[in-house]
Coordinates of C-alpha atoms and ligand atoms in Angstrom, one line a residue:
M22 CA 113.3 200.2 -48.0
D23 CA 116.0 197.6 -48.3
Y24 CA 118.4 199.7 -50.4
R25 CA 118.6 202.5 -47.9
Q26 CA 120.9 202.7 -44.9
R27 CA 119.3 201.9 -41.6
T28 CA 119.7 202.7 -37.9
L29 CA 117.8 202.2 -34.7
K30 CA 114.8 204.3 -33.8
E31 CA 115.9 204.8 -30.2
D32 CA 118.3 203.7 -27.5
V33 CA 118.1 200.3 -26.0
S34 CA 120.2 198.4 -23.5
C35 CA 120.8 195.1 -21.8
T36 CA 123.1 193.6 -19.2
G37 CA 125.0 190.3 -19.3
V38 CA 128.4 188.6 -18.6
G39 CA 131.4 188.4 -20.8
L40 CA 132.1 184.8 -21.9
H41 CA 135.9 185.0 -21.4
S42 CA 136.2 187.8 -18.8
G43 CA 133.3 186.7 -16.7
E44 CA 132.7 190.4 -16.0
R45 CA 129.2 191.9 -15.9
V46 CA 128.7 194.4 -18.7
R47 CA 126.0 196.9 -19.6
L48 CA 125.5 197.3 -23.4
K49 CA 123.6 200.2 -25.0
L50 CA 122.7 200.4 -28.7
K51 CA 122.1 204.0 -30.0
P52 CA 121.0 205.4 -33.3
A53 CA 123.7 207.0 -35.5
P54 CA 123.7 209.3 -38.6
P55 CA 124.2 207.8 -42.2
N56 CA 127.7 206.6 -43.1
T57 CA 128.8 206.2 -39.4
G58 CA 129.0 202.4 -39.5
I59 CA 129.1 200.5 -36.3
R60 CA 131.2 202.2 -33.6
F61 CA 132.0 200.8 -30.1
I62 CA 132.6 203.1 -27.2
R63 CA 134.1 202.0 -23.8
T64 CA 132.2 204.1 -21.3
D65 CA 134.3 202.7 -18.4
L66 CA 137.4 204.3 -20.0
P67 CA 136.6 208.0 -19.9
G68 CA 137.8 209.9 -23.0
S69 CA 138.4 206.7 -24.9
P70 CA 138.2 206.9 -28.7
P71 CA 135.3 205.2 -30.6
I72 CA 136.5 201.9 -32.1
E73 CA 135.1 201.5 -35.6
A74 CA 134.0 197.9 -36.4
T75 CA 136.2 197.5 -39.4
F76 CA 138.6 194.8 -40.5
K77 CA 141.5 197.3 -40.1
N78 CA 140.8 197.3 -36.3
V79 CA 140.7 193.6 -35.8
I80 CA 143.5 192.9 -33.4
D81 CA 142.9 189.4 -32.1
T82 CA 141.0 186.3 -33.4
T83 CA 141.8 183.8 -30.7
L84 CA 138.5 182.2 -29.6
A85 CA 136.5 185.4 -30.5
T86 CA 136.9 188.5 -32.7
T87 CA 138.4 191.4 -30.9
I88 CA 138.8 195.0 -32.2
G89 CA 141.0 197.7 -30.8
Y90 CA 142.1 201.2 -31.5
N91 CA 144.6 203.4 -29.6
G92 CA 145.0 200.9 -26.7
C93 CA 141.2 200.4 -26.3
R94 CA 139.7 197.0 -27.1
V95 CA 136.4 195.2 -27.2
S96 CA 136.2 191.5 -27.7
T97 CA 133.6 188.9 -28.7
I98 CA 131.8 191.3 -31.0
E99 CA 130.7 188.7 -33.6
H100 CA 127.3 187.7 -32.4
L101 CA 126.2 191.3 -31.9
M102 CA 127.7 192.2 -35.3
A103 CA 125.8 189.3 -36.9
A104 CA 122.5 190.6 -35.5
L105 CA 123.1 194.1 -36.7
F106 CA 124.1 192.8 -40.2
G107 CA 121.2 190.4 -40.2
L108 CA 118.6 193.1 -39.7
G109 CA 120.3 195.5 -42.1
I110 CA 121.5 198.0 -39.5
D111 CA 124.3 200.1 -41.1
N112 CA 124.8 202.8 -38.4
A113 CA 124.8 202.4 -34.7
I114 CA 126.8 203.3 -31.6
V115 CA 127.5 200.5 -29.2
E116 CA 128.3 201.6 -25.7
L117 CA 129.9 199.1 -23.2
D118 CA 131.1 199.6 -19.7
G119 CA 133.5 196.7 -19.9
P120 CA 136.0 194.9 -22.3
E121 CA 133.7 192.3 -23.8
V122 CA 130.2 192.2 -25.4
P123 CA 128.0 190.1 -23.1
I124 CA 127.5 186.6 -24.3
M125 CA 123.7 186.5 -23.3
D126 CA 122.5 183.0 -24.2
G127 CA 125.4 182.2 -26.6
S128 CA 123.4 183.1 -29.7
A129 CA 122.4 186.3 -31.5
A130 CA 118.7 186.0 -30.7
P131 CA 118.8 188.3 -27.6
F132 CA 120.4 191.1 -29.8
V133 CA 117.8 190.5 -32.6
F134 CA 115.1 191.0 -29.9
L135 CA 116.9 194.1 -28.6
I136 CA 117.1 195.7 -32.1
K137 CA 113.4 194.9 -32.6
T138 CA 112.6 196.6 -29.3
A139 CA 114.5 199.7 -30.3
G140 CA 112.8 199.8 -33.7
I141 CA 114.5 200.2 -37.1
R142 CA 114.6 203.5 -39.1
D143 CA 115.4 203.9 -42.8
Q144 CA 117.8 206.8 -43.5
D145 CA 118.1 209.0 -46.6
E146 CA 121.5 207.6 -47.9
P147 CA 121.6 204.5 -50.0
K148 CA 123.5 201.5 -48.7
R149 CA 126.8 200.5 -50.3
F150 CA 126.9 196.9 -51.5
I151 CA 130.1 195.0 -52.3
V152 CA 129.4 192.7 -55.3
I153 CA 131.7 189.8 -56.0
K154 CA 132.8 190.0 -59.7
K155 CA 135.2 187.0 -60.0
P156 CA 135.9 183.8 -58.1
F157 CA 138.3 184.1 -55.2
K158 CA 139.6 181.8 -52.5
V159 CA 141.7 181.5 -49.4
E160 CA 142.9 178.2 -48.0
D161 CA 144.8 177.2 -44.9
G162 CA 145.4 173.4 -44.8
N163 CA 142.0 171.7 -44.8
R164 CA 140.2 175.0 -44.1
S165 CA 139.0 177.1 -47.0
V166 CA 136.7 179.9 -48.1
H167 CA 135.7 179.9 -51.8
I168 CA 133.8 183.0 -53.1
Y169 CA 131.8 183.1 -56.3
P170 CA 129.7 185.8 -58.1
S171 CA 126.0 185.3 -57.3
R172 CA 122.8 187.3 -57.6
E173 CA 122.2 187.0 -53.8
L174 CA 124.2 186.6 -50.7
K175 CA 124.5 182.9 -50.1
I176 CA 126.6 181.0 -47.5
T177 CA 127.3 177.3 -47.7
Y178 CA 129.1 176.1 -44.6
T179 CA 130.6 172.7 -43.8
I180 CA 132.0 171.6 -40.5
E181 CA 133.9 168.3 -39.8
F182 CA 134.6 167.0 -36.3
Q183 CA 135.8 163.7 -35.1
H184 CA 132.9 163.4 -32.7
P185 CA 129.9 161.1 -32.9
L186 CA 127.4 164.0 -32.4
L187 CA 128.9 166.5 -34.8
R188 CA 130.8 164.7 -37.7
N189 CA 130.0 166.4 -41.0
Q190 CA 127.3 169.0 -41.1
T191 CA 126.5 171.3 -44.1
Y192 CA 124.0 174.1 -44.1
E193 CA 123.2 176.6 -46.9
L194 CA 121.7 180.0 -46.2
T195 CA 120.3 182.2 -49.0
F196 CA 120.3 185.4 -47.0
S197 CA 117.2 187.2 -45.9
A198 CA 116.6 188.9 -42.6
K199 CA 113.7 186.5 -42.0
D200 CA 115.8 183.4 -42.5
F201 CA 118.7 184.9 -40.5
A202 CA 116.3 185.6 -37.6
E203 CA 114.5 182.3 -37.7
E204 CA 117.1 179.8 -38.8
I205 CA 120.5 181.2 -37.7
S206 CA 120.2 183.8 -35.0
K207 CA 119.1 181.4 -32.3
A208 CA 122.0 178.9 -32.8
R209 CA 124.3 178.9 -29.7
T210 CA 128.0 178.8 -29.4
F211 CA 129.4 175.4 -28.5
G212 CA 132.4 173.8 -26.8
F213 CA 133.9 170.5 -25.8
L214 CA 134.0 169.8 -22.1
K215 CA 137.7 169.0 -22.1
D216 CA 138.5 172.3 -23.9
V217 CA 136.2 174.2 -21.5
E218 CA 138.2 172.8 -18.6
T219 CA 141.5 173.8 -20.1
L220 CA 140.2 177.3 -21.0
K221 CA 139.0 177.8 -17.4
Q222 CA 142.4 176.7 -16.0
N223 CA 144.0 179.3 -18.2
G224 CA 141.7 182.1 -16.9
L225 CA 139.4 182.1 -20.0
A226 CA 135.7 181.2 -20.5
K227 CA 135.2 182.5 -16.9
G228 CA 131.6 183.5 -17.7
G229 CA 130.9 180.3 -19.7
S230 CA 128.1 178.0 -18.5
L231 CA 125.4 175.7 -19.8
D232 CA 123.2 178.9 -19.9
N233 CA 125.3 180.4 -22.7
A234 CA 126.9 177.5 -24.6
I235 CA 126.2 174.0 -25.8
V236 CA 128.7 171.8 -24.1
V237 CA 129.5 168.3 -25.3
D238 CA 131.6 165.6 -23.7
D239 CA 132.9 162.6 -25.6
F240 CA 129.4 161.1 -26.2
K241 CA 126.6 163.5 -25.3
I242 CA 125.2 167.0 -24.9
L243 CA 125.4 168.2 -21.3
N244 CA 122.6 170.8 -21.6
E245 CA 119.4 169.4 -20.2
D246 CA 117.2 170.8 -22.9
G247 CA 119.3 169.5 -25.7
L248 CA 119.7 171.3 -29.0
R249 CA 117.5 174.1 -30.6
Y250 CA 118.1 172.6 -34.1
K251 CA 119.6 169.2 -34.8
D252 CA 122.4 170.9 -36.8
E253 CA 122.7 173.8 -34.4
F254 CA 126.6 173.5 -34.5
V255 CA 126.9 174.4 -38.2
R256 CA 124.2 177.0 -38.0
H257 CA 126.2 178.7 -35.2
K258 CA 129.3 178.7 -37.5
I259 CA 127.3 180.6 -40.1
L260 CA 126.3 183.1 -37.4
D261 CA 129.9 183.6 -36.6
F262 CA 130.8 183.9 -40.3
I263 CA 128.1 186.6 -40.8
G264 CA 129.4 188.5 -37.8
D265 CA 133.0 188.3 -39.2
L266 CA 131.9 189.1 -42.7
S267 CA 130.0 192.2 -41.5
I268 CA 133.3 193.8 -40.5
I269 CA 133.9 194.5 -44.2
G270 CA 131.5 197.4 -43.6
S271 CA 128.9 196.8 -46.3
P272 CA 126.6 193.9 -47.2
V273 CA 128.3 191.6 -49.6
I274 CA 126.5 190.0 -52.6
G275 CA 128.2 186.7 -53.5
H276 CA 128.3 183.0 -52.7
F277 CA 130.6 182.0 -49.9
N278 CA 131.4 178.2 -49.8
V279 CA 133.1 177.8 -46.4
K280 CA 134.8 174.6 -45.1
R281 CA 136.0 174.4 -41.4
S282 CA 136.8 178.1 -41.2
G283 CA 137.2 180.1 -38.0
H284 CA 137.6 183.7 -36.9
F285 CA 141.3 183.8 -38.1
L286 CA 140.7 182.6 -41.6
N287 CA 137.5 184.7 -41.9
Q288 CA 139.5 187.9 -41.1
Y289 CA 142.4 186.8 -43.4
M290 CA 139.9 186.3 -46.2
L291 CA 138.4 189.8 -45.7
K292 CA 141.8 191.4 -45.8
K293 CA 142.9 189.5 -49.0
L294 CA 139.5 190.2 -50.7
I295 CA 139.5 193.9 -49.9
S296 CA 143.1 194.3 -51.2
S297 CA 142.2 192.4 -54.4
K298 CA 140.1 195.1 -56.1
K299 CA 139.6 193.3 -59.4
H300 CA 137.4 190.7 -57.6
W301 CA 134.6 193.1 -56.5
K302 CA 132.9 196.4 -57.1
V303 CA 130.8 198.7 -55.0
I304 CA 127.2 199.5 -56.1
K305 CA 124.5 201.7 -54.7
F306 CA 120.8 201.8 -55.7
K307 CA 119.1 205.1 -56.0
S308 CA 115.6 203.8 -56.0
E309 CA 113.6 200.7 -55.5
K310 CA 113.1 200.4 -59.3
E311 CA 116.8 200.5 -59.9
C312 CA 117.2 197.5 -57.6
T313 CA 115.3 195.3 -60.0
D314 CA 117.2 196.6 -63.0
E315 CA 120.6 195.4 -61.8
A316 CA 122.0 191.9 -62.2
V317 CA 122.0 191.5 -58.5
K318 CA 119.2 191.2 -56.0
V319 CA 119.2 193.5 -52.9
P320 CA 119.2 191.3 -49.8
A321 CA 115.8 191.2 -48.2
F322 CA 116.4 193.1 -44.9
G323 CA 112.7 193.5 -44.2
L324 CA 111.4 191.5 -41.3
P325 CA 108.0 190.2 -40.5
D326 CA 106.8 190.3 -36.9
S327 CA 106.5 186.5 -37.0
A328 CA 110.4 186.3 -37.1
F329 CA 110.4 187.4 -33.4
A330 CA 107.8 184.9 -32.2
Ligands
ZN55 ZN1 130.1 182.3 -32.0

C-alpha cells in the first residue's frame, strides 16, 4: 500500500551515455532493505563507498545535481531520482560504472519503464512523510520557492524566458504516480543552441544531441518531431524539481510554488527547510485506516498499467 516503504522486485539495468561526460555508462538498479534510502555505488572504482542520495552529499549544482562522498562522485542524478520518487521507491541501490547517470532520451520516462520492468515490492516498514506545518520561502533575485501547508503534494511552477517559443509557462501538478508518469516523466531536458555550442567548447554536454534534449535556436525547435507537450519546458522543470526535492529523503506533503528556480536554489531551499524544524514534522502511518484519519492525504503512489502505454 501507499503508506509502506517500497523497493524493486528484482535487478534491472540499462546502458546509455552521460550528457556532460559523453561516456558510455551501464546503470543497474537493485532492491534494498527498508530504511536504506537510495544509494549510488561506482563499480568502476573498486572499494568505493556507497554515496547516499541525501542533500548532505550534494557537492555541485552547476548544470545538473551532483552528489559525492569521500572523493567519489555521481552527477546528473535528478531524472533518475525523480522516477524513483514518482513511483514511490524508497529503497534501492544504483550501480554505475562511470561518473554520470546516463541521460537516455533526456526525460525520466526510460527510468519509469525500467522500474516497471523490475517490478515494485511493498516492504514491512511504514514510509516517513515530511509534512509542511507553516509557510516558508527562499528567494534569490527574481527566483523563488514558496512553500505552504497542504493536504497533498502540489507543485506550481512558472518559467519566464525572453524567447518567442517559451515566454511564460505555468503548470500545476497535484502529485500522483499516474500523473507523474503520464504528464511529467516524458518531458525532456532543453537547451538553447548558442548555450549548447559554448558548453561543447568548454568540454561539457559532450553526450548531448537532438536524441536526448530539445534544442531551440532564436526562433524554432531544431528537433524534427517537435515537442511531446506544448508546454514541455515547464513540465521538465517540474521533473527536475521533483528529482531535487527527493533528495530530502522522504516524500514531502505541502504546496510548492516555484518561480524560475534551478538546481542551486532547489538545494538551498532543502537545506534551509531541513534546518528550520518548526516548519515541518515527520509522520508515519501504521495502517491504511490511519491514512484517512490524518489531516493529510498519502500521495497516491499506485500506478495503473495504462501509465506505461
Ligand atoms: Zn533535467
